[in-house]
């Protein structure tokens, strides 16, 4: 099963604002404007995890109301395309 | 002094910038920008005493080169992720930057150029298309032209990042008289810690020479020769002659080294370089005015025709130009 | 180049060369009170595509350190516009020292008001009219944010008035110096006006950004606070060099939206617009 790993936190500059979070990714020079739970996903993926393990971790830590595996898979694909997460 | 020679001298001997007047600084920066060497120049002269206005240009050029380097290395990383287990080798500017070479310091980097084994090129294309790269031009003539005669896939552009990738399977067009050995370049490539690979120094030198004389109309020649100069300084020339011979580039390599001597060597030859051939090349390489604009139109035109001649047998050249003219494209 | 001049606008120096005398004379006249750089940051050249086109149906091509391919040439009568476009292009493509915001700006008591919006939002006109009311004019095209300090730097080039704005400003600034009326340009009729003496005298002095406005012309009066995340996104879209400034750009912009409130304003006519800006500032 594919595992995912987030860009190292040292390469990210994370600035929370009103509703959204601004993220500058030093390795790519790209700015990302993200909503919850993206910052939480990035933090949880400091170590490589499978999608299922990630879902379990998020559910435990953040009390996710909609622990939806499909929605998470879509988010992970987007984050991989953006380069914030690498599929290992 | 011709402003292109002024650029060459300042790159060779940064301390000489201390004696420049405002007009010379202005011309130096204009030509360096036109040759896409402003970042290289800035890295060479930073920290030396200079007027405040010049210092600002230098500071901004370094910041700009740094950003270009970040973007280029990120494209390489994203190509690595997309291509998975397909082996590839970074070429040109991205290779220099990824390996942290002297030639990469401040160097402007355009598209991402990579080399892939010919039998894997279709698979590479499929994977890149799946990862967000798209065709740049839907023009069927150009497409056919690239696939049949050029040494690369038609250029792809990433739809989000807006950056181009050129996937080569050899370093010169199949129509060129010279046919370098791409397999040997792939086999001899040097690995980097992050999983990327770049050609061995001698292969990078051979590629620079091939690019300069066989693949282009000498556009970007000053930068190309600076690459050669830095690679030779850093790695020496051991085994270079044999390697160039192997790729069929012995003559090109020898001329490149001579021109490096003439432009950037410890004893530059300005007006009196080697034979007529070298002098013509130097005239073409340094054809810029103090605004960075191209001069010596006749010399340039000769090189443009020559460049196409080298890449394509004459009958094909006519066919190519005719198709271009009919579509009202202007050459160059 | 046959004809050459150089000038400094705010912190940025330009050298402009031309195959024709007329545009250089016009620049020397209109920019006569501006300082000259020692070494320019950017070069602009106005040239003919073929030598005979200097004389025969002369058309002005815009060249420079930074160019876009296929930029359409302009007739010689619009060469002043070509020079201005050439300078703007160098800024838009080449500026690396400051975060460039496509905005107009005015300043009073050290507080800068930045106005940015789509073309036709009236940011040039508002800035010109505020200048007539005693504000210091900072620029009608670009405002420069210094990433090191967060301060706004002026770029008070000639104010570019379009179509209906021309008579409005002519009436309000009867003693100002105007350039020639340029008809049939890609933007319609165009006329440049020279910023007033205080704007030129203070052009090297930065000001702290105090308010960001997103004006829209031609709507019933309305005000809406813009949250920092939205202001951030809109300002990245209003900046041509945000990406090339890399992390410095990110810092400058997050800092800007954190320190200056942002408000979207709709206004039906310039009088109402001025009243709204002065009340909010």
XYZ file of C-alpha atoms in Angstrom:
701
model
C 0.000 0.000 0.000
C 1.279 3.422 -0.973
C 2.642 5.533 1.815
C 2.790 9.314 1.975
C 5.262 11.724 3.489
C 4.874 15.477 3.885
C 7.506 18.013 2.911
C 9.736 18.552 5.927
C 8.417 21.256 8.232
C 11.779 23.011 7.963
C 10.980 23.715 4.289
C 7.573 25.206 5.075
C 6.690 28.666 6.272
C 3.170 28.416 7.708
C 1.193 31.585 8.473
C -2.351 31.147 9.773
C -4.662 34.056 8.929
C -8.409 34.623 9.461
C -9.948 31.497 7.960
C -7.242 30.132 5.695
C -3.622 29.226 6.168
C -0.837 30.560 3.956
C 2.022 28.184 3.311
C 5.284 29.081 1.601
C 7.135 25.977 0.407
C 10.830 26.842 0.246
C 11.825 23.837 -1.864
C 9.455 24.780 -4.672
C 9.063 28.520 -4.131
C 5.304 28.000 -4.416
C 2.744 29.622 -2.113
C -0.235 27.484 -1.127
C -3.428 28.821 0.382
C -5.109 26.015 2.242
C -8.025 25.284 4.520
C -8.272 22.815 7.382
C -7.391 19.977 7.612
C -4.393 20.476 5.286
C -2.036 21.880 7.960
C -3.067 18.976 10.193
C -2.384 16.442 7.406
C 1.066 17.914 6.805
C 1.881 17.689 10.493
C 0.602 14.126 10.746
C 2.683 13.062 7.746
C 6.012 14.075 9.266
C 6.599 10.303 9.213
C 5.455 8.238 6.218
C 1.987 6.763 6.691
C -0.503 4.870 4.567
C -3.805 6.607 3.849
C -5.575 4.367 6.355
C -3.041 5.000 9.109
C -3.255 8.717 8.402
C -7.024 8.653 8.670
C -6.816 6.848 12.006
C -4.226 9.320 13.303
C -6.255 12.363 12.237
C -9.441 10.892 13.686
C -7.708 10.280 17.015
C -5.931 13.637 17.230
C -8.459 16.062 15.807
C -11.762 14.429 16.506
C -12.685 14.399 12.790
C -16.412 14.353 12.311
C -16.322 13.164 8.718
C -13.620 10.508 8.739
C -14.117 9.878 5.027
C -11.429 7.702 3.394
C -12.347 8.739 -0.156
C -12.239 12.469 0.631
C -8.864 12.002 2.266
C -7.555 10.096 -0.771
C -8.590 13.002 -3.004
C -6.854 15.516 -0.690
C -3.711 13.394 -0.711
C -3.700 13.277 -4.522
C -3.990 17.063 -4.643
C -1.218 17.491 -2.106
C 0.995 15.072 -4.037
C 0.351 16.985 -7.264
C 1.231 20.205 -5.443
C 4.408 18.592 -4.155
C 3.579 19.197 -0.490
C 3.240 15.449 -0.025
C 5.280 12.750 -1.709
C 3.856 9.344 -2.554
C 6.515 6.816 -1.615
C 36.223 47.996 -25.623
C 33.356 46.107 -27.274
C 30.811 45.545 -24.471
C 30.721 41.769 -24.952
C 34.499 41.674 -24.549
C 34.044 43.854 -21.472
C 31.731 41.172 -20.081
C 34.244 38.440 -20.905
C 37.057 40.382 -19.249
C 35.027 41.078 -16.104
C 34.048 37.423 -15.783
C 37.663 36.374 -16.241
C 39.105 39.040 -13.968
C 36.407 40.344 -11.566
C 38.817 42.800 -9.934
C 38.992 44.703 -13.222
C 35.455 45.934 -12.474
C 37.014 48.316 -9.936
C 38.116 50.594 -12.767
C 34.802 50.825 -14.625
C 33.067 54.143 -15.206
C 29.266 54.563 -15.099
C 28.885 54.115 -18.866
C 30.866 50.898 -18.802
C 28.826 49.538 -15.901
C 25.671 50.308 -17.833
C 26.903 48.533 -20.974
C 28.260 45.623 -18.920
C 24.886 44.990 -17.282
C 22.964 45.393 -20.546
C 25.142 42.841 -22.359
C 25.162 40.479 -19.387
C 21.369 40.529 -19.377
C 21.177 39.983 -23.119
C 23.541 36.999 -22.849
C 21.599 35.738 -19.840
C 24.757 35.958 -17.766
C 23.768 38.691 -15.317
C 23.504 36.180 -12.443
C 26.872 34.656 -13.278
C 28.439 38.102 -13.485
C 26.805 39.158 -10.218
C 28.185 36.103 -8.405
C 31.661 36.838 -9.772
C 31.804 40.478 -8.688
C 29.726 40.520 -5.503
C 31.587 41.887 -2.510
C 34.013 43.939 -4.613
C 33.982 47.718 -4.260
C 31.527 49.250 -6.726
C 29.117 52.192 -7.022
C 25.893 51.923 -5.015
C 23.709 51.734 -8.148
C 25.753 48.795 -9.420
C 25.588 47.059 -6.062
C 21.791 47.115 -6.217
C 21.740 45.554 -9.685
C 24.152 42.867 -8.473
C 22.113 42.144 -5.357
C 18.884 41.787 -7.342
C 20.535 39.600 -9.990
C 21.776 37.210 -7.299
C 18.326 37.002 -5.704
C 16.823 36.367 -9.112
C 19.315 33.587 -9.890
C 18.624 31.992 -6.515
C 14.915 31.903 -7.257
C 15.581 30.485 -10.721
C 17.719 27.793 -9.167
C 14.997 26.844 -6.667
C 12.389 26.607 -9.424
C 14.685 24.568 -11.687
C 15.629 22.086 -8.975
C 11.981 21.714 -8.036
C 11.112 20.841 -11.639
C 13.825 18.205 -11.557
C 12.431 16.813 -8.318
C 8.883 16.726 -9.688
C 10.135 14.994 -12.855
C 11.846 12.429 -10.611
C 8.616 11.799 -8.749
C 6.659 11.515 -12.007
C 9.126 9.264 -13.809
C 9.492 6.829 -10.921
C 11.853 3.997 -11.890
C 12.676 5.297 -15.383
C 16.356 6.265 -15.242
C 17.108 9.771 -16.491
C 19.972 12.206 -16.487
C 19.712 15.972 -15.948
C 21.316 18.072 -18.666
C 22.762 21.587 -18.929
C 21.888 24.229 -16.326
C 19.796 22.042 -14.053
C 22.609 19.472 -13.931
C 25.129 22.137 -12.919
C 22.800 23.497 -10.241
C 21.831 20.083 -8.857
C 25.488 19.079 -8.577
C 26.475 22.424 -7.043
C 29.082 23.037 -9.743
C 30.985 26.258 -10.329
C 29.327 26.419 -13.769
C 25.948 26.622 -12.031
C 26.764 29.604 -9.815
C 24.299 32.346 -10.717
C 23.585 30.683 -14.051
C 20.194 31.290 -15.583
C 18.300 28.074 -16.196
C 15.546 27.793 -18.760
C 13.610 24.641 -19.459
C 14.314 21.368 -17.730
C 16.348 19.186 -20.112
C 16.646 15.495 -19.372
C 18.077 12.500 -21.213
C 16.167 9.216 -21.276
C 17.043 5.954 -23.046
C 15.375 5.854 -26.440
C 13.425 2.667 -25.747
C 11.909 4.224 -22.617
C 10.927 7.544 -24.097
C 7.314 6.627 -24.803
C 6.841 5.372 -21.276
C 8.421 8.584 -19.961
C 5.998 10.609 -22.043
C 3.027 8.650 -20.698
C 4.080 9.186 -17.096
C 4.726 12.890 -17.553
C 1.327 13.362 -19.192
C -0.267 11.556 -16.244
C 1.520 13.882 -13.805
C 0.201 17.139 -15.249
C 2.468 17.920 -18.198
C 0.763 18.801 -21.510
C 1.722 19.367 -25.140
C 2.808 22.920 -25.831
C 1.728 23.040 -29.455
C -0.967 21.054 -31.109
C 0.538 21.811 -34.548
C 0.731 18.482 -36.434
C 3.615 19.577 -38.656
C 5.779 20.624 -35.761
C 4.865 17.503 -33.861
C 5.829 15.212 -36.702
C 8.988 17.206 -37.254
C 10.043 16.818 -33.638
C 9.319 13.150 -33.432
C 10.936 12.296 -36.752
C 13.961 14.477 -36.797
C 14.719 16.098 -33.525
C 16.395 14.554 -30.550
C 13.553 15.066 -28.174
C 9.855 14.729 -27.594
C 7.866 17.788 -28.570
C 8.199 20.127 -25.585
C 5.817 19.558 -22.696
C 4.639 22.198 -20.280
C 3.290 21.637 -16.790
C -0.245 22.953 -16.579
C 0.046 24.191 -12.985
C 3.633 25.313 -12.755
C 3.883 26.597 -16.324
C 7.377 25.170 -16.792
C 8.685 23.314 -19.828
C 10.454 20.010 -19.955
C 12.473 18.757 -22.935
C 12.883 15.005 -22.913
C 15.847 14.054 -25.102
C 16.936 10.626 -26.194
C 20.171 11.898 -27.661
C 22.005 15.208 -27.465
C 21.904 16.120 -31.155
C 19.131 15.773 -33.750
C 19.078 12.505 -35.634
C 19.582 14.529 -38.799
C 22.884 15.992 -37.661
C 26.038 14.592 -39.225
C 27.459 13.868 -35.813
C 25.809 11.164 -33.747
C 26.956 11.219 -30.123
C 26.447 8.130 -27.981
C 23.585 8.782 -25.542
C 23.786 5.269 -24.067
C 27.331 6.010 -22.915
C 26.186 9.241 -21.262
C 23.450 7.405 -19.357
C 25.833 4.611 -18.338
C 28.572 6.941 -17.115
C 26.243 9.339 -15.251
C 27.092 10.417 -11.714
C 24.456 9.894 -9.016
C 23.523 12.570 -6.485
C 22.332 11.945 -2.930
C 18.749 12.968 -3.771
C 18.320 10.295 -6.445
C 18.996 12.601 -9.393
C 21.831 11.989 -11.830
C 23.980 14.186 -14.056
C 26.418 13.359 -16.867
C 30.058 12.813 -16.051
C 32.132 16.008 -16.363
C 33.600 14.934 -19.693
C 30.133 14.198 -21.055
C 28.893 17.587 -19.825
C 31.815 19.173 -21.677
C 31.036 17.200 -24.830
C 27.387 18.221 -24.589
C 28.318 21.892 -24.182
C 30.532 21.689 -27.275
C 27.871 19.867 -29.267
C 25.261 22.382 -28.227
C 27.475 25.299 -29.150
C 28.524 24.250 -32.620
C 26.175 21.658 -33.954
C 22.842 22.291 -32.353
C 22.534 26.064 -32.282
C 23.230 29.244 -34.177
C 25.745 30.210 -31.471
C 23.007 32.035 -29.586
C 23.965 31.886 -25.929
C 27.528 31.083 -26.962
C 29.226 33.237 -24.346
C 27.351 31.414 -21.610
C 28.039 28.052 -23.152
C 31.746 28.753 -23.297
C 31.640 29.967 -19.700
C 30.150 26.575 -18.782
C 33.069 24.919 -20.584
C 35.564 27.148 -18.820
C 34.119 26.344 -15.382
C 33.902 22.602 -16.026
C 37.490 22.476 -17.210
C 38.630 24.511 -14.192
C 36.809 22.258 -11.817
C 37.450 18.825 -13.336
C 40.406 19.211 -15.689
C 40.577 17.587 -19.106
C 41.778 14.083 -18.342
C 40.199 11.638 -20.773
C 38.326 14.453 -22.489
C 39.955 13.993 -25.871
C 39.070 10.306 -25.997
C 35.534 10.975 -24.825
C 34.987 13.697 -27.419
C 36.394 11.338 -30.054
C 33.953 8.653 -28.945
C 31.005 11.025 -29.372
C 32.308 12.243 -32.733
C 32.874 15.693 -31.257
C 36.682 15.905 -31.244
C 36.802 18.893 -33.604
C 34.037 20.750 -31.769
C 35.656 20.139 -28.396
C 39.020 21.374 -29.569
C 37.498 24.517 -30.993
C 35.487 25.105 -27.829
C 38.626 24.923 -25.709
C 40.413 27.319 -28.066
C 37.523 29.784 -27.901
C 37.433 29.540 -24.108
C 41.115 30.437 -24.146
C 40.404 33.369 -26.405
C 37.447 34.726 -24.404
C 38.120 33.758 -20.817
C 41.685 32.458 -20.770
C 44.493 34.032 -18.820
C 45.854 35.521 -22.040
C 42.838 36.438 -24.147
C 43.456 36.792 -27.840
C 40.827 39.434 -28.668
C 41.555 40.359 -32.274
C 44.242 37.840 -33.043
C 42.768 34.467 -32.167
C 43.796 31.351 -34.037
C 42.701 31.072 -37.627
C 39.972 32.736 -39.632
C 37.407 30.257 -38.377
C 37.987 31.144 -34.736
C 37.948 34.849 -35.539
C 34.596 34.512 -37.257
C 33.208 32.626 -34.281
C 34.494 35.283 -31.908
C 32.951 38.013 -34.034
C 29.626 36.236 -33.847
C 29.915 35.497 -30.110
C 30.656 39.092 -29.203
C 28.196 40.802 -31.578
C 26.436 43.088 -29.079
C 26.231 46.836 -28.650
C 26.182 48.766 -25.373
C 22.424 48.240 -25.117
C 22.765 44.484 -25.372
C 21.316 44.537 -28.876
C 22.570 42.142 -31.536
C 24.957 43.651 -34.074
C 26.785 42.268 -37.119
C 23.680 41.080 -38.876
C 25.572 39.437 -41.737
C 27.708 37.363 -39.427
C 24.600 36.325 -37.518
C 22.678 35.380 -40.644
C 25.530 33.206 -41.851
C 25.466 31.358 -38.563
C 21.720 30.937 -38.671
C 21.814 29.289 -42.072
C 24.800 27.258 -41.040
C 22.988 26.109 -37.933
C 20.067 24.776 -39.921
C 22.401 23.258 -42.458
C 24.121 21.273 -39.753
C 20.922 19.981 -38.310
C 19.240 18.973 -41.529
C 20.336 17.785 -44.928
C 19.706 20.584 -47.480
C 16.573 19.166 -49.140
C 14.974 18.788 -45.746
C 16.055 22.286 -44.819
C 14.188 23.708 -47.799
C 11.106 21.714 -46.913
C 11.333 22.918 -43.335
C 11.778 26.569 -44.230
C 9.028 26.400 -46.837
C 6.558 25.036 -44.299
C 7.592 27.747 -41.860
C 7.296 30.531 -44.446
C 3.890 29.414 -45.573
C 2.746 29.705 -42.014
C 4.265 33.186 -41.946
C 6.602 32.307 -39.136
C 9.798 34.271 -39.185
C 12.987 32.343 -38.571
C 14.698 32.623 -35.209
C 21.169 54.521 -30.154
C 20.928 57.935 -31.754
C 19.014 59.736 -29.001
C 19.384 58.959 -25.329
C 18.141 60.214 -21.993
C 18.041 58.876 -18.469
C 15.804 59.526 -15.500
C 15.057 58.243 -12.032
C 11.512 57.506 -10.860
C 11.330 56.794 -7.143
C 14.223 54.429 -6.415
C 14.536 53.139 -10.001
C 16.808 54.502 -12.727
C 16.140 54.149 -16.461
C 18.159 54.795 -19.591
C 16.043 55.311 -22.671
C 17.381 55.239 -26.193
C 15.471 56.005 -29.355
C 15.953 55.952 -33.098
C 13.925 59.196 -33.211
C 14.460 62.510 -31.484
C 10.817 63.295 -30.686
C 10.156 60.812 -27.853
C 13.422 61.730 -26.109
C 12.550 65.438 -26.334
C 9.102 64.712 -24.898
C 10.601 62.712 -22.008
C 13.236 65.364 -21.307
C 10.512 67.997 -21.170
C 7.971 66.140 -19.055
C 10.545 64.571 -16.707
C 12.731 67.709 -16.526
C 12.496 67.978 -12.709
C 13.376 64.323 -12.091
C 16.890 63.316 -11.020
C 19.175 61.249 -13.263
C 20.669 57.914 -12.256
C 24.425 57.330 -12.307
C 24.017 53.717 -13.453
C 20.461 52.886 -14.550
C 18.666 49.808 -13.286
C 17.017 49.241 -16.656
C 17.380 50.085 -20.330
C 14.556 50.774 -22.760
C 15.028 51.205 -26.484
C 12.624 52.398 -29.109
C 13.647 51.196 -32.523
C 12.484 50.624 -36.078
C 12.164 47.025 -37.231
C 13.868 47.904 -40.535
C 16.117 50.919 -41.121
C 13.741 52.512 -43.666
C 10.864 52.235 -41.228
C 12.442 55.115 -39.325
C 11.009 57.319 -42.055
C 8.384 55.376 -43.963
C 5.217 54.855 -41.907
C 7.468 54.878 -38.845
C 6.455 52.358 -36.233
C 8.051 52.158 -32.834
C 9.143 48.806 -31.445
C 9.753 48.538 -27.727
C 12.982 46.874 -26.666
C 14.869 46.691 -23.434
C 16.576 44.469 -20.909
C 13.289 42.613 -20.509
C 10.899 42.162 -23.408
C 7.871 40.168 -24.338
C 7.879 38.528 -27.740
C 5.372 39.835 -30.286
C 4.756 43.179 -28.548
C 2.892 45.146 -31.205
C 4.643 48.349 -32.350
C 3.059 51.787 -31.998
C 2.934 54.656 -34.497
C 5.590 57.339 -34.008
C 2.952 59.820 -32.784
C 2.503 57.537 -29.767
C 6.224 57.130 -29.058
C 5.859 58.707 -25.607
C 3.389 55.970 -24.736
C 5.861 53.430 -26.114
C 8.567 54.788 -23.796
C 6.236 54.621 -20.794
C 5.181 51.093 -21.725
C 8.832 50.138 -22.091
C 9.622 51.406 -18.593
C 6.574 49.654 -17.135
C 7.636 46.454 -18.834
C 11.114 46.595 -17.275
C 9.489 47.017 -13.873
C 6.896 44.300 -14.390
C 9.386 41.743 -15.676
C 12.671 42.812 -14.140
C 12.106 44.390 -10.738
C 13.650 42.206 -8.024
C 14.425 44.597 -5.186
C 10.855 45.501 -4.229
C 7.544 43.710 -4.225
C 5.713 45.331 -7.106
C 2.031 46.031 -6.614
C -0.062 47.104 -9.561
C -1.630 49.904 -7.565
C -1.883 53.643 -7.227
C -0.933 55.309 -3.983
C -1.145 58.569 -2.067
C 0.323 59.601 1.268
C -0.498 62.047 4.046
C 1.182 62.374 7.469
C 3.394 59.393 6.655
C 0.425 57.095 6.043
C 0.163 55.529 2.597
C -3.156 54.540 1.031
C -2.783 51.896 -1.695
C -5.517 51.472 -4.300
C -5.514 48.429 -6.497
C -8.037 46.877 -8.798
C -8.843 45.809 -12.277
C -8.258 48.160 -15.179
C -11.010 50.777 -15.266
C -11.424 50.806 -11.489
C -10.294 54.425 -11.582
C -7.171 54.092 -9.506
C -5.225 56.597 -11.664
C -8.020 59.144 -11.577
C -8.553 58.812 -7.836
C -4.839 59.260 -7.188
C -4.665 62.328 -9.455
C -7.683 63.924 -7.785
C -6.351 63.188 -4.305
C -3.104 64.841 -5.374
C -5.172 67.915 -6.340
C -6.553 67.898 -2.790
C -3.143 68.036 -1.176
C -2.190 64.385 -0.835
C 1.312 63.356 -1.808
C 1.047 61.372 -5.051
C 3.112 58.147 -4.890
C 2.232 56.527 -8.183
C -0.627 55.513 -10.435
C 0.750 52.231 -11.795
C 3.138 50.617 -9.339
C 3.712 50.890 -5.608
C 6.891 49.236 -4.364
C 7.023 47.417 -1.039
C 10.474 47.016 0.472
C 10.622 43.458 1.861
C 13.300 44.494 4.360
C 11.222 47.242 5.993
C 7.627 46.750 4.867
C 7.579 50.400 3.762
C 5.854 51.562 0.585
C 8.106 53.326 -1.928
C 6.759 55.740 -4.500
C 7.061 55.279 -8.255
C 5.609 58.604 -9.422
C 5.949 58.296 -13.194
C 3.745 60.463 -15.409
C 0.092 59.980 -14.532
C -1.648 58.268 -17.406
C -5.191 59.553 -17.933
C -7.592 57.745 -20.197
C -10.681 58.907 -22.088
C -13.322 60.497 -19.786
C -10.791 61.050 -16.995
C -8.860 63.538 -19.148
C -11.317 66.507 -19.001
C -12.058 65.821 -15.317
C -8.403 66.151 -14.338
C -7.741 69.004 -16.785
C -10.476 70.995 -15.032
C -9.210 70.223 -11.530
C -5.511 70.762 -12.257
C -5.499 73.771 -14.602
C -1.881 74.625 -13.815
C -0.457 71.134 -14.156
C 1.845 70.251 -17.039
C 0.239 67.921 -19.556
C 1.756 65.822 -22.320
C 0.354 65.679 -25.842
C -3.114 64.233 -26.357
C -2.597 60.764 -27.858
C -5.586 59.568 -29.841
C -6.274 56.130 -31.215
C -3.968 54.286 -28.809
C -4.720 50.673 -27.837
C -6.321 52.182 -24.700
C -8.295 54.915 -26.493
C -7.383 58.568 -25.997
C -4.587 59.081 -23.548
C -2.942 62.086 -21.953
C -0.095 62.217 -19.466
C 0.083 64.714 -16.629
C 3.237 65.475 -14.642
C 2.943 64.794 -10.894
C 3.092 67.997 -8.846
C 6.270 69.400 -7.272
C 5.731 67.878 -3.779
C 5.313 64.426 -5.336
C 8.597 64.750 -7.209
C 10.445 66.339 -4.274
C 9.396 63.543 -1.881
C 9.714 60.641 -4.300
C 12.631 59.067 -2.440
C 10.739 59.058 0.867
C 8.925 55.842 1.739
C 5.705 55.754 3.781
C 4.102 53.144 6.014
C 1.199 51.342 4.298
C -1.885 52.279 6.357
C -4.807 51.193 4.188
C -5.375 48.955 1.181
C -8.385 49.773 -0.995
C -9.930 47.700 -3.771
C -12.031 50.310 -5.600
C -14.711 49.537 -8.211
C -16.100 52.364 -10.326
C -19.692 52.607 -11.528
C -21.543 50.900 -8.697
C -23.709 52.156 -5.852
C -21.606 53.200 -2.862
C -20.631 50.196 -0.754
C -17.845 49.223 1.608
C -16.804 45.720 2.555
C -13.906 44.778 4.812
C -11.593 42.339 3.035
C -10.129 39.668 5.325
C -6.316 39.297 5.257
C -6.363 35.952 3.421
C -8.484 37.412 0.613
C -6.371 40.574 0.507
C -3.289 38.352 0.272
C -4.686 36.449 -2.705
C -5.839 39.593 -4.493
C -2.483 41.279 -3.968
C -0.553 38.282 -5.326
C -2.701 38.681 -8.429
C -1.883 42.400 -8.486
C 1.840 41.716 -8.337
C 3.945 40.798 -11.355
C 6.975 39.769 -9.325
C 5.495 38.072 -6.277
C 6.722 34.641 -7.408
C 10.200 35.791 -8.424
C 10.740 37.453 -5.044
C 10.374 34.012 -3.475
C 10.269 33.990 0.317
C 10.922 37.740 0.530
C 7.716 38.285 -1.424
C 5.787 36.001 0.896
C 7.138 37.821 3.942
C 6.440 41.253 2.494
C 2.884 40.379 1.588
C 1.909 38.509 4.756
C 3.370 41.421 6.701
C 1.468 43.969 4.591
C -1.941 42.335 5.006
C -1.299 41.882 8.727
C -0.482 45.551 9.323
C -2.834 47.396 6.933
C -6.590 46.851 6.888
C -8.135 46.203 3.470
C -11.513 47.470 2.258
C -13.324 46.940 -1.033
C -15.172 50.096 -2.039
C -17.741 50.604 -4.793
C -18.336 54.169 -5.941
C -20.678 55.631 -8.565
C -18.689 58.781 -9.432
C -15.310 60.292 -8.635
C -16.662 62.841 -6.115
C -18.159 60.035 -4.030
C -14.982 57.987 -4.481
C -12.797 60.797 -3.146
C -15.141 61.339 -0.205
C -15.012 57.625 0.658
C -11.208 57.390 0.445
C -10.711 60.464 2.624
C -13.176 59.221 5.215
C -11.583 55.762 5.415
C -7.973 56.916 5.375
